[in-house]
Short mmCIF file of C-alpha atoms in Angstrom, two decimals:
data_model
loop_
_atom_site.label_atom_id
_atom_site.label_comp_id
_atom_site.label_asym_id
_atom_site.label_seq_id
_atom_site.Cartn_x
_atom_site.Cartn_y
_atom_site.Cartn_z
CA ASN A 534 -46.73 35.27 -52.99
CA ALA A 535 -49.34 33.14 -51.30
CA GLY A 536 -49.71 30.25 -48.45
CA VAL A 537 -51.60 28.14 -47.69
CA MET A 538 -55.35 27.66 -49.20
CA GLN A 539 -57.66 25.49 -48.00
CA ASN A 540 -61.48 24.64 -48.49
CA PRO A 541 -64.39 25.01 -47.91
CA ARG A 542 -63.69 27.71 -44.96
CA HIS A 543 -66.63 25.65 -43.33
CA LEU A 544 -68.48 22.98 -44.13
CA VAL A 545 -71.79 21.03 -42.20
CA ARG A 546 -72.28 17.79 -43.72
CA ARG A 547 -74.57 15.44 -41.91
CA ARG A 548 -74.54 12.06 -40.40
CA GLY A 549 -73.55 9.45 -42.55
CA GLN A 550 -72.05 11.65 -45.49
CA GLU A 551 -68.28 12.69 -46.51
CA ALA A 552 -66.63 14.86 -46.64
CA ARG A 553 -63.39 16.12 -47.85
CA LEU A 554 -61.34 18.50 -47.66
CA ARG A 555 -58.06 20.61 -50.00
CA CYS A 556 -55.39 21.86 -49.37
CA SER A 557 -52.74 23.07 -51.36
CA PRO A 558 -49.33 24.09 -50.09
CA MET A 559 -47.31 27.21 -50.69
CA LYS A 560 -45.48 27.39 -54.04
CA GLY A 561 -42.01 25.52 -53.58
CA HIS A 562 -43.40 23.96 -51.17
CA SER A 563 -43.67 19.73 -51.40
CA HIS A 564 -44.66 18.69 -48.12
CA VAL A 565 -47.95 18.43 -46.23
CA TYR A 566 -49.39 18.45 -42.88
CA TRP A 567 -52.49 17.63 -41.70
CA TYR A 568 -53.74 18.67 -38.05
CA ARG A 569 -57.13 18.62 -35.85
CA GLN A 570 -58.38 20.95 -33.84
CA LEU A 571 -60.39 19.62 -31.01
CA PRO A 572 -62.84 22.53 -28.83
CA GLU A 573 -60.60 23.47 -26.53
CA GLU A 574 -57.11 21.22 -27.51
CA GLY A 575 -54.21 22.38 -28.67
CA LEU A 576 -53.55 21.18 -32.41
CA LYS A 577 -53.35 17.19 -32.24
CA PHE A 578 -50.38 16.05 -35.50
CA MET A 579 -52.80 13.46 -37.98
CA VAL A 580 -50.66 13.06 -41.04
CA TYR A 581 -47.34 13.64 -43.92
CA LEU A 582 -47.45 13.48 -46.58
CA GLN A 583 -45.00 14.84 -50.05
CA LYS A 584 -45.71 13.92 -53.48
CA GLU A 585 -47.61 11.04 -54.35
CA ASN A 586 -47.15 9.78 -51.01
CA ILE A 587 -47.61 8.68 -47.97
CA ILE A 588 -44.54 9.65 -44.88
CA ASP A 589 -46.62 9.30 -41.59
CA GLU A 590 -49.70 8.66 -40.68
CA SER A 591 -49.27 7.56 -37.26
CA GLY A 592 -52.14 10.51 -35.59
CA MET A 593 -55.46 9.11 -38.04
CA PRO A 594 -57.71 7.14 -37.31
CA LYS A 595 -57.46 4.18 -38.89
CA GLU A 596 -60.56 4.12 -40.19
CA ARG A 597 -62.92 6.39 -42.30
CA PHE A 598 -59.90 8.83 -42.42
CA SER A 599 -57.96 9.21 -46.12
CA ALA A 600 -54.93 11.28 -47.04
CA GLU A 601 -53.55 12.08 -50.40
CA PHE A 602 -50.94 14.37 -52.44
CA PRO A 603 -51.77 13.43 -55.67
CA LYS A 604 -48.30 14.23 -58.26
CA GLU A 605 -51.01 17.56 -59.80
CA GLY A 606 -53.95 19.38 -57.45
CA PRO A 607 -54.03 19.94 -53.95
CA SER A 608 -53.72 17.40 -50.69
CA ILE A 609 -57.07 16.19 -49.87
CA LEU A 610 -58.51 15.11 -47.05
CA ARG A 611 -61.18 13.02 -47.07
CA ILE A 612 -63.34 11.24 -44.10
CA GLN A 613 -65.59 8.52 -44.23
CA GLN A 614 -69.43 8.30 -43.24
CA VAL A 615 -68.74 11.26 -40.67
CA VAL A 616 -69.64 11.57 -36.87
CA ARG A 617 -70.68 14.26 -34.85
CA GLY A 618 -67.12 13.54 -33.18
CA ASP A 619 -65.83 14.86 -36.36
CA SER A 620 -66.65 18.10 -35.77
CA ALA A 621 -63.63 19.34 -35.86
CA ALA A 622 -61.52 22.03 -37.41
CA TYR A 623 -59.14 20.98 -39.50
CA PHE A 624 -55.08 22.89 -40.90
CA CYS A 625 -52.87 22.21 -42.70
CA ALA A 626 -49.05 23.30 -42.41
CA SER A 627 -47.00 23.13 -45.56
CA SER A 628 -42.57 23.40 -45.77
CA LEU A 629 -39.97 23.52 -48.25
CA THR A 630 -37.67 20.54 -48.96
CA SER A 631 -34.78 20.54 -47.01
CA GLY A 632 -32.80 21.77 -45.00
CA ARG A 633 -33.07 24.25 -42.03
CA ALA A 634 -35.58 25.93 -43.30
CA ALA A 635 -37.74 23.08 -44.15
CA ASN A 636 -38.41 23.04 -40.20
CA GLU A 637 -40.79 25.41 -40.20
CA GLN A 638 -44.16 25.20 -41.15
CA PHE A 639 -46.30 27.26 -42.08
CA PHE A 640 -50.22 26.73 -41.88
CA GLY A 641 -52.86 27.50 -43.55
CA PRO A 642 -56.68 29.76 -42.40
CA GLY A 643 -58.64 26.44 -41.43
CA THR A 644 -61.55 24.28 -42.75
CA ARG A 645 -64.26 23.64 -39.74
CA LEU A 646 -65.89 21.17 -40.09
CA THR A 647 -69.59 20.55 -38.47
CA VAL A 648 -71.51 16.78 -37.96
CA LEU A 649 -75.40 17.53 -37.60
CA ALA B 101 -43.59 10.96 -23.94
CA GLN B 102 -42.97 13.00 -25.81
CA SER B 103 -44.74 16.41 -24.61
CA VAL B 104 -45.78 20.51 -24.22
CA THR B 105 -46.76 22.01 -21.09
CA GLN B 106 -48.44 25.58 -21.15
CA PRO B 107 -49.43 25.78 -17.54
CA ASP B 108 -51.50 28.90 -17.95
CA ILE B 109 -55.33 27.65 -20.09
CA HIS B 110 -56.18 31.99 -20.07
CA ILE B 111 -54.28 35.28 -18.61
CA THR B 112 -55.54 38.51 -18.12
CA VAL B 113 -53.59 41.75 -19.10
CA SER B 114 -53.76 45.06 -18.73
CA GLU B 115 -53.05 47.07 -22.48
CA GLY B 116 -49.44 48.31 -21.58
CA ALA B 117 -48.39 46.04 -18.99
CA SER B 118 -45.78 43.28 -19.58
CA LEU B 119 -46.51 39.75 -20.87
CA GLU B 120 -44.71 36.09 -20.00
CA LEU B 121 -46.52 32.83 -20.92
CA ARG B 122 -44.99 29.62 -19.75
CA CYS B 123 -44.09 26.65 -21.76
CA ASN B 124 -42.85 23.72 -20.41
CA TYR B 125 -41.72 20.48 -23.19
CA SER B 126 -40.56 17.15 -23.07
CA TYR B 127 -38.33 15.76 -25.87
CA GLY B 128 -36.26 12.66 -26.13
CA ALA B 129 -34.16 14.86 -29.28
CA THR B 130 -32.62 18.63 -29.67
CA PRO B 131 -35.22 20.21 -30.15
CA TYR B 132 -36.73 23.08 -32.88
CA LEU B 133 -39.31 25.43 -30.53
CA PHE B 134 -41.99 27.17 -32.36
CA TRP B 135 -44.17 29.72 -30.52
CA TYR B 136 -47.67 30.87 -32.27
CA VAL B 137 -51.17 32.78 -32.46
CA GLN B 138 -54.24 32.29 -33.80
CA SER B 139 -57.19 35.00 -33.67
CA PRO B 140 -60.12 33.96 -33.49
CA GLY B 141 -61.12 31.58 -36.45
CA GLN B 142 -57.95 32.12 -38.35
CA GLY B 143 -55.41 29.99 -39.16
CA LEU B 144 -52.26 29.48 -37.13
CA GLN B 145 -49.11 32.57 -37.89
CA LEU B 146 -45.50 31.97 -36.39
CA LEU B 147 -44.06 34.21 -33.87
CA LEU B 148 -40.48 32.67 -33.94
CA LYS B 149 -38.39 29.65 -33.54
CA TYR B 150 -35.22 28.88 -32.62
CA PHE B 151 -33.48 26.25 -34.07
CA SER B 152 -30.24 26.46 -31.95
CA GLY B 153 -27.72 29.12 -31.71
CA ASP B 154 -28.49 32.16 -28.64
CA THR B 155 -31.09 30.98 -26.90
CA LEU B 156 -32.67 34.23 -26.85
CA VAL B 157 -34.58 35.16 -30.01
CA GLN B 158 -37.12 37.58 -31.06
CA GLY B 159 -40.47 37.06 -32.76
CA ILE B 160 -42.53 39.58 -35.19
CA LYS B 161 -45.13 42.26 -32.84
CA GLY B 162 -42.07 42.20 -30.49
CA PHE B 163 -42.23 39.06 -29.04
CA GLU B 164 -39.62 37.69 -27.91
CA ALA B 165 -38.79 34.33 -25.91
CA GLU B 166 -36.10 32.55 -23.83
CA PHE B 167 -34.99 28.72 -24.64
CA LYS B 168 -33.59 27.50 -20.78
CA ARG B 169 -32.57 23.93 -21.48
CA SER B 170 -32.22 23.03 -18.42
CA GLN B 171 -35.38 24.23 -17.20
CA SER B 172 -36.65 23.10 -20.78
CA SER B 173 -39.10 26.06 -21.52
CA PHE B 174 -39.37 28.74 -23.67
CA ASN B 175 -40.93 31.72 -22.63
CA LEU B 176 -42.84 34.39 -24.86
CA ARG B 177 -42.64 37.79 -23.61
CA LYS B 178 -43.30 41.00 -24.34
CA PRO B 179 -42.44 44.22 -22.98
CA SER B 180 -45.76 46.22 -23.14
CA VAL B 181 -49.47 44.84 -24.47
CA HIS B 182 -51.29 46.30 -26.75
CA TRP B 183 -55.16 45.21 -27.29
CA SER B 184 -54.73 43.65 -30.87
CA ASP B 185 -51.89 41.19 -28.95
CA ALA B 186 -55.90 39.25 -27.58
CA ALA B 187 -55.50 35.36 -29.34
CA GLU B 188 -54.64 32.62 -28.08
CA TYR B 189 -50.79 31.19 -28.16
CA PHE B 190 -49.58 27.16 -28.35
CA CYS B 191 -45.80 26.62 -28.22
CA ALA B 192 -44.95 23.41 -30.00
CA VAL B 193 -41.83 21.31 -30.95
CA GLY B 194 -40.55 19.63 -33.99
CA ALA B 195 -36.99 18.58 -34.53
CA GLN B 196 -35.81 17.91 -38.51
CA ALA B 197 -37.90 18.36 -40.87
CA GLY B 198 -40.33 16.30 -42.75
CA THR B 199 -41.84 15.31 -38.42
CA ALA B 200 -44.72 16.73 -37.02
CA LEU B 201 -45.20 19.70 -34.17
CA ILE B 202 -46.32 18.63 -31.36
CA PHE B 203 -48.78 21.36 -29.97
CA GLY B 204 -49.63 22.50 -26.38
CA LYS B 205 -53.40 23.18 -25.54
CA GLY B 206 -53.02 27.04 -25.52
CA THR B 207 -53.07 30.13 -23.80
CA THR B 208 -55.61 32.44 -24.18
CA LEU B 209 -54.69 36.16 -23.13
CA SER B 210 -57.57 38.24 -23.03
CA VAL B 211 -56.39 42.09 -22.12
CA SER B 212 -58.64 44.64 -20.24
CA SER B 213 -58.53 48.73 -21.49
#
């Protein structure tokens, strides 16, 4: 029973390039959350998605960042025209659809983005 | 405003000694509380969670936590620390399903021999 999968684990981009981060939730999970962890900081919520819908994007920067969770395939977090301040670890989490257990989020290993 | 405070940035404990990591929260709704552990370069692993009921909850790896509503606290404890417990520990609070977790800034635990 595979856990949450994220790839790539490490990503290096130059300023101005695009970064695409992928997340496959646990089997049976249809809720996906993206968090960002800056150095010496806790995780900060970015966006919450269900299949084909963005439910809450209150933590997403207004520009350059977008997320999707298509009907088929992984969830994608896309950062356009990256800047050095985007360097961070990006974590994806997934949860069940309903019930009390849906409060529990399972985390992937993260993608560590470095912007040169 | 909703927030989680972990007052201790870094704690060092001798192997075999007891451990308590502090967590205080501010949350308007009935909170769901979590402790996660993160080893260097790794993702987060859930240690334990509190939704309701018994305020003392048991988790994996010998950890436990106690929910104290009057103090808005959810401190993590372990009676005897092992060297492999060295990691970063995060307290988090959430609400019903489909809401974001709010994390504290974490406490780094070092274990000395």
